[in-house]
Short mmCIF file of C-alpha atoms in Angstrom, two decimals:
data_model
loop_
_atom_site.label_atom_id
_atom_site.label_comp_id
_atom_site.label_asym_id
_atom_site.label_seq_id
_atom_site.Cartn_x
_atom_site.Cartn_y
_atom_site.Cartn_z
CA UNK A 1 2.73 43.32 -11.01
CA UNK A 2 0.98 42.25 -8.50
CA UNK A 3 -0.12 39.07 -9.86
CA UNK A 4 3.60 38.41 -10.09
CA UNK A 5 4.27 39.00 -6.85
CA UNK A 6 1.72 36.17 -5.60
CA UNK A 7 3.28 33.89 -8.39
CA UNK A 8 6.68 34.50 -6.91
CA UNK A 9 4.89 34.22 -3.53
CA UNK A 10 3.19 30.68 -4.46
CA UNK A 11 6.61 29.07 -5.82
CA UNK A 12 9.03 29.95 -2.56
CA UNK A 13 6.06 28.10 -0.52
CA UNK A 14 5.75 25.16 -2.63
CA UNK A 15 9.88 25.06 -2.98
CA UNK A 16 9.85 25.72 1.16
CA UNK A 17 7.25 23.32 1.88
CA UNK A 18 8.82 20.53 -0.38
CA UNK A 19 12.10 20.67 1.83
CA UNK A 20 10.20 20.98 5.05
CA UNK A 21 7.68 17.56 3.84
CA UNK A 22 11.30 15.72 2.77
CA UNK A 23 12.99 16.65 5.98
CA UNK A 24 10.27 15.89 8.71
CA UNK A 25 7.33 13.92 6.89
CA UNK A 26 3.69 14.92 6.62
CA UNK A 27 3.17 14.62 10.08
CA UNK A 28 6.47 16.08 11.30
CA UNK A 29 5.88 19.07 9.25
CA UNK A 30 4.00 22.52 10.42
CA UNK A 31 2.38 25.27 8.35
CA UNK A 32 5.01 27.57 11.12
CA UNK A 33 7.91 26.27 9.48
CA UNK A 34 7.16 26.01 5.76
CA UNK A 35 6.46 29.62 6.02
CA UNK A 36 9.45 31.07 7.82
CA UNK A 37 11.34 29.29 5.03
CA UNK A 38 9.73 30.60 2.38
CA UNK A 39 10.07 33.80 4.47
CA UNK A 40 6.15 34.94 4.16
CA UNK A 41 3.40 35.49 6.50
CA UNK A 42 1.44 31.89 7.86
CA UNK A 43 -1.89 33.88 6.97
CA UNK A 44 -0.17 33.82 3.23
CA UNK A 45 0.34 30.31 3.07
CA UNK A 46 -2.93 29.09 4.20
CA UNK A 47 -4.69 31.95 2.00
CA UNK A 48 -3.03 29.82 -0.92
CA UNK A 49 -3.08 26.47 -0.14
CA UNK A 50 -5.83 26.23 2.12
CA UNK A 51 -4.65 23.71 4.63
CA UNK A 52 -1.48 21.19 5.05
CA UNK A 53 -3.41 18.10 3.19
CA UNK A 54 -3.84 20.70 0.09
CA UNK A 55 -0.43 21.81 0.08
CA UNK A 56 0.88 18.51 0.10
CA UNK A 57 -1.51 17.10 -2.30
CA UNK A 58 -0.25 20.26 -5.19
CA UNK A 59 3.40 19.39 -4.43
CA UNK A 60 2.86 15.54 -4.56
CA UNK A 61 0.80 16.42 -7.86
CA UNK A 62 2.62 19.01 -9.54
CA UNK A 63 6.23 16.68 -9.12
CA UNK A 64 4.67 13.88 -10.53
CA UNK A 65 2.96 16.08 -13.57
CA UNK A 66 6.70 16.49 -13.85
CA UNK A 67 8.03 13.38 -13.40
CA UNK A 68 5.07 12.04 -16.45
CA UNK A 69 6.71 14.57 -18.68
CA UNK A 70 10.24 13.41 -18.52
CA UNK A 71 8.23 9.75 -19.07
CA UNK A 72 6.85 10.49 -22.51
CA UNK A 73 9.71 12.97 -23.74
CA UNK A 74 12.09 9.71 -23.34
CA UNK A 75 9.43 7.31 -24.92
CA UNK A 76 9.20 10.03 -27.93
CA UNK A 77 12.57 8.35 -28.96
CA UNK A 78 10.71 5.12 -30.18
CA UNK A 79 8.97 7.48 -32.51
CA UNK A 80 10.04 6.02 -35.88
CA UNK A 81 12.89 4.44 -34.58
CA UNK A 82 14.00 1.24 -36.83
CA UNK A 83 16.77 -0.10 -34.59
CA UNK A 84 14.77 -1.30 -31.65
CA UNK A 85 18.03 -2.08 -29.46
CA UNK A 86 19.07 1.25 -29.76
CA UNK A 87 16.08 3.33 -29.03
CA UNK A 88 14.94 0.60 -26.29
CA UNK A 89 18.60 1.38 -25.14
CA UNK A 90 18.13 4.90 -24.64
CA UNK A 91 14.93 4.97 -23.47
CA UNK A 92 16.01 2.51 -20.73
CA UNK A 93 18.92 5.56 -19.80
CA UNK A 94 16.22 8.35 -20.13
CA UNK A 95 14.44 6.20 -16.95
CA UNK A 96 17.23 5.28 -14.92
CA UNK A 97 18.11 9.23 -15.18
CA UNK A 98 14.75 10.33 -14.31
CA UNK A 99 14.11 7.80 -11.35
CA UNK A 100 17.43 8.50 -9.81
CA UNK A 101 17.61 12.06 -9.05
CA UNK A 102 18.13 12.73 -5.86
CA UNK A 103 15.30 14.15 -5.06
CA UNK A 104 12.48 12.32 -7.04
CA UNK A 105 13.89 9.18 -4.57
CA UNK A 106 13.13 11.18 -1.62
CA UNK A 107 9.47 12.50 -2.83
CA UNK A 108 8.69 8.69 -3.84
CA UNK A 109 9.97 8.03 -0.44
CA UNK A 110 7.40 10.69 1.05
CA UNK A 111 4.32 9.41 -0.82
CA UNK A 112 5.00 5.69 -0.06
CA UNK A 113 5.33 6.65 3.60
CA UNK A 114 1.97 8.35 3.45
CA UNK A 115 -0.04 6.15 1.28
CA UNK A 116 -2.12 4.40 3.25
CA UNK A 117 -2.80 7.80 5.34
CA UNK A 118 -3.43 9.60 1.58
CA UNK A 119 -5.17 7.26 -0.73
CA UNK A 120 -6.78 9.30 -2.63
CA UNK A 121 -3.50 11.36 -3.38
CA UNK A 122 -1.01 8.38 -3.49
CA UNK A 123 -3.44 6.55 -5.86
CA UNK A 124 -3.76 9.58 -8.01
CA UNK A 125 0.25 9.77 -8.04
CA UNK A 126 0.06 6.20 -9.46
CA UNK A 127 -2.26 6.29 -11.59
CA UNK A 128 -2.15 9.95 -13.04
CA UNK A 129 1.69 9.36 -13.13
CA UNK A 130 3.38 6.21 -12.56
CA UNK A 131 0.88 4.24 -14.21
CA UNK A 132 -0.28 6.53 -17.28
CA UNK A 133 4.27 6.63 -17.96
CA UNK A 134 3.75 3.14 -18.42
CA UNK A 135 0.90 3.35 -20.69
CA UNK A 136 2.31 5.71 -22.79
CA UNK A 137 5.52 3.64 -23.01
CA UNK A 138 3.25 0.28 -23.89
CA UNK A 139 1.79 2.88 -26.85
CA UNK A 140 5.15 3.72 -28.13
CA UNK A 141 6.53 0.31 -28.12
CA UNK A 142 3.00 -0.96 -30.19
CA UNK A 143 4.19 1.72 -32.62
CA UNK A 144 7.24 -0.27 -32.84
CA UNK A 145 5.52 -3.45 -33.19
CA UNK A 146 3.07 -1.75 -36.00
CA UNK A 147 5.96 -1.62 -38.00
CA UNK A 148 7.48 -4.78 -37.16
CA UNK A 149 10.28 -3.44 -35.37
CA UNK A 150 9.17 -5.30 -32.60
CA UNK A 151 7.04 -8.60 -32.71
CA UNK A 152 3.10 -7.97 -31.99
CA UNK A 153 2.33 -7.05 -28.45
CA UNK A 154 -0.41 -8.71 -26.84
CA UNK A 155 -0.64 -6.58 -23.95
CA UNK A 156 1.49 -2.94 -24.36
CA UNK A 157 0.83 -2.05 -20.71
CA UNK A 158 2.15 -5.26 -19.58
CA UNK A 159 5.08 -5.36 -21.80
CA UNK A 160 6.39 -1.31 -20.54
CA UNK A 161 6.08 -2.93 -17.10
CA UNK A 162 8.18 -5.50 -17.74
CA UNK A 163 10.91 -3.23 -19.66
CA UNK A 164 10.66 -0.87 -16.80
CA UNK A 165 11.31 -3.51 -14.39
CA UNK A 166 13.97 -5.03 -16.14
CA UNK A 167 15.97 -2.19 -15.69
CA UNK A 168 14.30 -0.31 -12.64
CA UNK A 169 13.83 -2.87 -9.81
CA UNK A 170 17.90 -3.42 -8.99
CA UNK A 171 18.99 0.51 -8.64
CA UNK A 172 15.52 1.32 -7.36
CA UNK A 173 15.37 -0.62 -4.69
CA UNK A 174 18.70 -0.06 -3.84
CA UNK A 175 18.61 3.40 -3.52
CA UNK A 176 15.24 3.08 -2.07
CA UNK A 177 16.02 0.66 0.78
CA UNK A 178 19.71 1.48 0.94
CA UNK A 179 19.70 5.20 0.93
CA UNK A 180 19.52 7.95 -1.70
CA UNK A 181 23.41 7.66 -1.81
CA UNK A 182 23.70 4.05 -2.43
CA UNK A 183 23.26 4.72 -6.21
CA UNK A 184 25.24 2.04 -7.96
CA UNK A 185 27.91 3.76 -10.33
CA UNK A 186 27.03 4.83 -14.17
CA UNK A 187 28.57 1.53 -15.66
CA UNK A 188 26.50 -0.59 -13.77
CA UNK A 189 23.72 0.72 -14.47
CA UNK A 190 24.70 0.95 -18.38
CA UNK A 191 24.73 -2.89 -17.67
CA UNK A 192 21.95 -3.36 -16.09
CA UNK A 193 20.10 -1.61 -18.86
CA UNK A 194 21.79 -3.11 -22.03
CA UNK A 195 21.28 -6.78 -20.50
CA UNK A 196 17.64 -5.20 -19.79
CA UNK A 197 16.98 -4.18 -23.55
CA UNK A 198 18.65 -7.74 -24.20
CA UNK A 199 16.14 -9.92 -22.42
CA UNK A 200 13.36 -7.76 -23.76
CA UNK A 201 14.31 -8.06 -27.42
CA UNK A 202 14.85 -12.18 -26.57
CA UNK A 203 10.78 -12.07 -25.94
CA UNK A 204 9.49 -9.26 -28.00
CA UNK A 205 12.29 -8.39 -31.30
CA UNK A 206 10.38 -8.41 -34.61
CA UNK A 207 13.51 -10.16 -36.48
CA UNK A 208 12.69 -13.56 -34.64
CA UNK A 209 9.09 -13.52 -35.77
CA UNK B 7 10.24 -20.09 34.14
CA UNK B 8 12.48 -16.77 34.56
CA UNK B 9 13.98 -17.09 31.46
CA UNK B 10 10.45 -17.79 29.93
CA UNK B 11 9.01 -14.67 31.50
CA UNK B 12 11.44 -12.76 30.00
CA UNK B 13 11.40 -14.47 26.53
CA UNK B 14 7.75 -13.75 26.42
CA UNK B 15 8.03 -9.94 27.32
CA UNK B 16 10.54 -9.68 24.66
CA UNK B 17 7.92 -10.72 22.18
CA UNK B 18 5.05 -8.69 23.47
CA UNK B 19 7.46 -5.47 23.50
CA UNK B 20 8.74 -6.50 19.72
CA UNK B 21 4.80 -7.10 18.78
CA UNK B 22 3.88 -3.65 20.59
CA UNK B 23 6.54 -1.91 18.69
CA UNK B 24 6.02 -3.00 15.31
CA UNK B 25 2.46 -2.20 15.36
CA UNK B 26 3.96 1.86 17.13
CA UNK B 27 6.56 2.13 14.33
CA UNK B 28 3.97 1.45 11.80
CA UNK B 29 1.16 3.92 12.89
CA UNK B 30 3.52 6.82 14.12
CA UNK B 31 6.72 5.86 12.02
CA UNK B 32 10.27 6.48 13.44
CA UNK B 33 9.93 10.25 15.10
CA UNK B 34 6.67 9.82 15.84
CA UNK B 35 6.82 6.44 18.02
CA UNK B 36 7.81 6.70 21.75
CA UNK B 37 8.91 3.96 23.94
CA UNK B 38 6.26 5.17 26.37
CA UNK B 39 3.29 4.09 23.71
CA UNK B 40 5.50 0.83 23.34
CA UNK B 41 5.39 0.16 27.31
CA UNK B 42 1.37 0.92 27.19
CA UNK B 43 0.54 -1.58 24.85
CA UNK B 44 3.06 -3.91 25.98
CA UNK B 45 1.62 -3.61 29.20
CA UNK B 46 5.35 -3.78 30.67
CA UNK B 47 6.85 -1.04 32.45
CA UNK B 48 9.43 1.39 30.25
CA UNK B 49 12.07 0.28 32.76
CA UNK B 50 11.58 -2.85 31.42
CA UNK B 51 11.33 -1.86 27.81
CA UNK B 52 14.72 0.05 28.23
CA UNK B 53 16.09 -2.93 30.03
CA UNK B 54 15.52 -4.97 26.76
CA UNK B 55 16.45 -3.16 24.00
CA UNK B 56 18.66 0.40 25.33
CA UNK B 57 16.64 2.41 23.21
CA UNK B 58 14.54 3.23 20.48
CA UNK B 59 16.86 2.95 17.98
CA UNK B 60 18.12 -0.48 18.91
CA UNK B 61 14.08 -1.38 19.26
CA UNK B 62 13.37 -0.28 15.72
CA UNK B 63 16.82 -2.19 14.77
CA UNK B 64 15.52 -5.31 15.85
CA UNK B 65 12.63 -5.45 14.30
CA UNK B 66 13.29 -4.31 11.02
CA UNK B 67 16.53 -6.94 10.82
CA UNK B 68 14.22 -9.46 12.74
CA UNK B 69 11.59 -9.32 9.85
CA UNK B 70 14.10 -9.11 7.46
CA UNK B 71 15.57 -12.52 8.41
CA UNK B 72 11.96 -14.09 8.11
CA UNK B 73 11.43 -12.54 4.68
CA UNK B 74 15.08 -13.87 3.62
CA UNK B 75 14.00 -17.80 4.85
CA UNK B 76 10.66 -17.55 3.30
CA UNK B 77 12.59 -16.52 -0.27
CA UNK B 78 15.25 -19.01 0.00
CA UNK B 79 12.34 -21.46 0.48
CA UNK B 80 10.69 -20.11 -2.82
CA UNK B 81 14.17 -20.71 -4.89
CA UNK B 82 14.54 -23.94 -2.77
CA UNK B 83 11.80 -25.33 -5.27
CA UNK B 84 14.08 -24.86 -8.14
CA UNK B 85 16.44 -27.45 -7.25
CA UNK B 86 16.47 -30.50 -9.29
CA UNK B 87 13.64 -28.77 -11.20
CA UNK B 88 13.94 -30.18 -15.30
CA UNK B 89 10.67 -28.42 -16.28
CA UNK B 90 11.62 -24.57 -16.14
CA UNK B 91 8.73 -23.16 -16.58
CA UNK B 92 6.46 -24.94 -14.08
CA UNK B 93 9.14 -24.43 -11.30
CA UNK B 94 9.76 -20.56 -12.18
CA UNK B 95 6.40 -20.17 -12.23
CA UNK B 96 5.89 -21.40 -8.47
CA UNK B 97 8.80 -19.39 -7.50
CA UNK B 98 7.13 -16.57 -9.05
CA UNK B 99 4.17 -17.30 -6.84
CA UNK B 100 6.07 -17.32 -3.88
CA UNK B 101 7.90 -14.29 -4.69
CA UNK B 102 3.96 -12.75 -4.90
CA UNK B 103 2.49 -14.26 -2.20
CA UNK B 104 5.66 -12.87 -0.08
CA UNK B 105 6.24 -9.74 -0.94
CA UNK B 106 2.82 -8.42 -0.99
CA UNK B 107 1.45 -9.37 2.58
CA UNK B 108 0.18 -6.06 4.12
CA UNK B 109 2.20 -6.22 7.04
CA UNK B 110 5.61 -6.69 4.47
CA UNK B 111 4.26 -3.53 3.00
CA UNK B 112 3.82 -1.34 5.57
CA UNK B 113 7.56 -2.56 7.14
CA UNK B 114 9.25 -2.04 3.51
CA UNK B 115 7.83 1.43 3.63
CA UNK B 116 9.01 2.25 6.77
CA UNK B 117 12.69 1.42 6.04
CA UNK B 118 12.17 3.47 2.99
CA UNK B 119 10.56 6.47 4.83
CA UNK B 120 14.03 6.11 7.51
CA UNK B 121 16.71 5.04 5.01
CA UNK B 122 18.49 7.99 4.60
CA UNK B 123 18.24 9.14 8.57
CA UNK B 124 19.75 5.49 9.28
CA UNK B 125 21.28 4.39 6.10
CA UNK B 126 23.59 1.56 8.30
CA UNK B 127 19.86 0.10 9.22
CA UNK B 128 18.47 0.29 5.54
CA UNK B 129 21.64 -0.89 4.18
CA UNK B 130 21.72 -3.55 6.47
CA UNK B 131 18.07 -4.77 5.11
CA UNK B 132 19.62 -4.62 1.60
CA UNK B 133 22.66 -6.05 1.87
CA UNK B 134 21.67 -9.16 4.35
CA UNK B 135 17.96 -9.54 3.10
CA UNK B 136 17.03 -8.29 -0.70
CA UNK B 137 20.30 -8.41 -2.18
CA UNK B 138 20.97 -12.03 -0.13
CA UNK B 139 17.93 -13.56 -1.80
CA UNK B 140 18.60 -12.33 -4.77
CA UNK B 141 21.62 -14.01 -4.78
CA UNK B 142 20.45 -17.60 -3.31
CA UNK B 143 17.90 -17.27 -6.76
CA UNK B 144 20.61 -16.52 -8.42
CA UNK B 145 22.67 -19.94 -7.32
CA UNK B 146 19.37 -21.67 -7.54
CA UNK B 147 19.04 -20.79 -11.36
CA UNK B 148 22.91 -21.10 -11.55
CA UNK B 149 22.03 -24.85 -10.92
CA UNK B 150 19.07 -24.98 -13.59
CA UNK B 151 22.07 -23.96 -16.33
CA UNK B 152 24.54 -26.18 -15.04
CA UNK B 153 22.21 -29.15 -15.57
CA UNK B 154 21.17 -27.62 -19.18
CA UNK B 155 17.50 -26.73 -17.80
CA UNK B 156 18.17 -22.92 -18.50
CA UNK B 157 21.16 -21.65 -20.78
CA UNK B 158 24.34 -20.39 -19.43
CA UNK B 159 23.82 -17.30 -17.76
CA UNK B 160 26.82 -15.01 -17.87
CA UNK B 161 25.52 -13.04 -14.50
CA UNK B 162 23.46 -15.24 -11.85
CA UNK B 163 22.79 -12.25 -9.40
CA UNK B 164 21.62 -10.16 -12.53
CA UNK B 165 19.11 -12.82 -14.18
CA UNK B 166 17.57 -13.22 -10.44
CA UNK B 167 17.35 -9.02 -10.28
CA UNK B 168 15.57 -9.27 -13.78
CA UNK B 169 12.84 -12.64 -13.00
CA UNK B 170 12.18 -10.74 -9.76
CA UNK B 171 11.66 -7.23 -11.60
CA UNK B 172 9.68 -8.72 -14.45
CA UNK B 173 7.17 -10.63 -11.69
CA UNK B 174 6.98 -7.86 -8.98
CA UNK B 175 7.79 -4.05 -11.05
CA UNK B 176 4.00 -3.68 -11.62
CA UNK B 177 2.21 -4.95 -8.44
CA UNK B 178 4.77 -3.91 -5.51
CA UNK B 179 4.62 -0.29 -7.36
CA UNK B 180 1.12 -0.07 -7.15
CA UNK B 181 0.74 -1.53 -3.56
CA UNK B 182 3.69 0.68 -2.18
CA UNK B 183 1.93 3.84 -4.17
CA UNK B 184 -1.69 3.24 -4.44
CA UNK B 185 -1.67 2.09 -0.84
CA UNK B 186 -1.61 -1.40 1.12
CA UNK B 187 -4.99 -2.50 -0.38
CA UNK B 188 -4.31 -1.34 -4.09
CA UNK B 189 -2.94 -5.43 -4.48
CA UNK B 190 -4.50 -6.49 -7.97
CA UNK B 191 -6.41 -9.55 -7.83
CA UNK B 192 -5.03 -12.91 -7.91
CA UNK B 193 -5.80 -13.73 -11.47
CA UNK B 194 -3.88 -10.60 -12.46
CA UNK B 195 -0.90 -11.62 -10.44
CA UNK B 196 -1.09 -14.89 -12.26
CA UNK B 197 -0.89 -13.45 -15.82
CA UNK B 198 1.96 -11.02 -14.46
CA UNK B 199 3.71 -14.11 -13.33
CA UNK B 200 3.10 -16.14 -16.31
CA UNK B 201 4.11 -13.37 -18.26
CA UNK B 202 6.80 -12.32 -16.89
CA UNK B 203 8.32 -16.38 -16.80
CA UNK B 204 7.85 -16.31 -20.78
CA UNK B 205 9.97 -13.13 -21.18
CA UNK B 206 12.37 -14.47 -18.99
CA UNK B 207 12.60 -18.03 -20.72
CA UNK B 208 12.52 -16.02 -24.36
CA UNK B 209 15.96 -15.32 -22.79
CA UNK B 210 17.34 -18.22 -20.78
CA UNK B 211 15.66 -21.70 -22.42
CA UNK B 212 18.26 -24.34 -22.04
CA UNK B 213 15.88 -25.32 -24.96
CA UNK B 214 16.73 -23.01 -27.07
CA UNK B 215 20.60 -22.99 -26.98
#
């Protein structure tokens, strides 16, 4: 019971201190406000999370943890696919789904701004979670191109990174430099990803081999 | 000699501002710290610009137009090009060389971390500046096809969107994440530009039509 309570207790911070972070930065933000938000004593919040560095460091972390698991469940659909444009296709809509949201845009947002203050935590976000997507993607796709549904892969890693930007780097930077709203509408970005999985099956398809 | 006077406050206030805005960001930079390093009065500050807002207007649109010339030099180099791969590939290097100077890093992230408090700002640095080049590559490859150097290309804007996203998705990420000196070494940047100019030419040989 009471364990429950301090589970309950730990979530409405980390959900209060999320909004507080989005709205008014690192720096803008105060250990005052996140807990009247999350309507519990300051002597609670700092008896969970320490200090404002940790609690921003365990929402940064635990979003991204998040963010990696939407990653692999949408390169799971290469798993023993045989019709590379089609799985390539949806994989390309899992990631334009994921990296869209609303609110992932404004917590990428928040860790770019803070980078060079964070290293430590921004590199861990890219490299526990943007990075390791990409490596899981690059081992999916060799799966592909073990069974010569896609042509051999010299570099896996390299080869997710260019898929990903192939579809990613128009609607992400647009939403990222225009604003969260500027999200171009669902049949452009059906587009952009079908001409994506197009110029990536030009390079890499197995059938031209 | 007036007019110089002024001309030459104007740039130390712009040069004091840029480096405020970038350690304090928007909310946390005040015209008073601007005045300081400036070593101008704030009367004078006010006199120039109105007010903060019009200050960090300036600048950002100010840098913007600089980044916009130095990319429309980079596609420049494709015109009258018959070898596409040796002239994407220098355009690629531009597009590197470019976009990953520290200072263009810590600016980009700044209109990220303020794009949704002023999205007519941020969508003024995408519309006139990163969508804008895009488009002059666009025209500039637009001429490779019409002189059979690359094959027709249905959507100009698009192909330029997917060369710059196959060169830049993997090392802008991990500068703008990992932090302003996460940029991968030169001969990495190299391969990802090499790379990324095969994938794209797997798509868009003249050669191969």
């Amino acid at each position: 019971m009471e364990i429950g309570r301090t589970a309950r207790k730990r979530r409405a911070i980390l959900r209060a201190a999320t909004e507080v972070f989005l709205q008014n930065g690192y720096l803008g933000a105060s250990m005052d406000q996140v807990a009247a938000r999350a309507a519990v004593s300051k002597q609670t919040v700092y008896k969970q999370f320490e200090d404002k560095e940790r609690l921003f460091a365990e929402i940064i972390l635990g979003t991204n943890d998040q963010l990696v698991g939407g990653f692999v469940q949408a390169a799971d659909q290469l798993d023993g696919a045989t019709d590379a444009r089609q799985a390539l296709r949806e994989v390309a809509r899992g990631f334009i789904e994921i990296l869209t949201q609303p609110d992932v845009i404004r917590l990428r947002r928040l860790v770019m701004a803070e980078a060079d203050r964070f290293p430590d935590l921004s590199g861990a976000w890219f490299e526990r979670g943007f990075h390791r997507s990409l490596v899981v993607l690059g081992e999916a796709m060799q799966g592909l191109a073990d069974r010569g549904v896609l042509r051999d892969l010299p570099d896996p890693t390299l080869a997710a990174y260019q898929f990903a930007g192939l579809i990613m780097y128009k609607p992400m930077n647009q939403v990222m430099f225009a604003g969260t709203l500027a999200k171009p509408p669902v049949d452009e970005l059906e587009r952009i990803a079908d001409e994506a999985v197009k110029v990536f099956l030009a390079a890499y398809d197995g059938d031209h081999t």
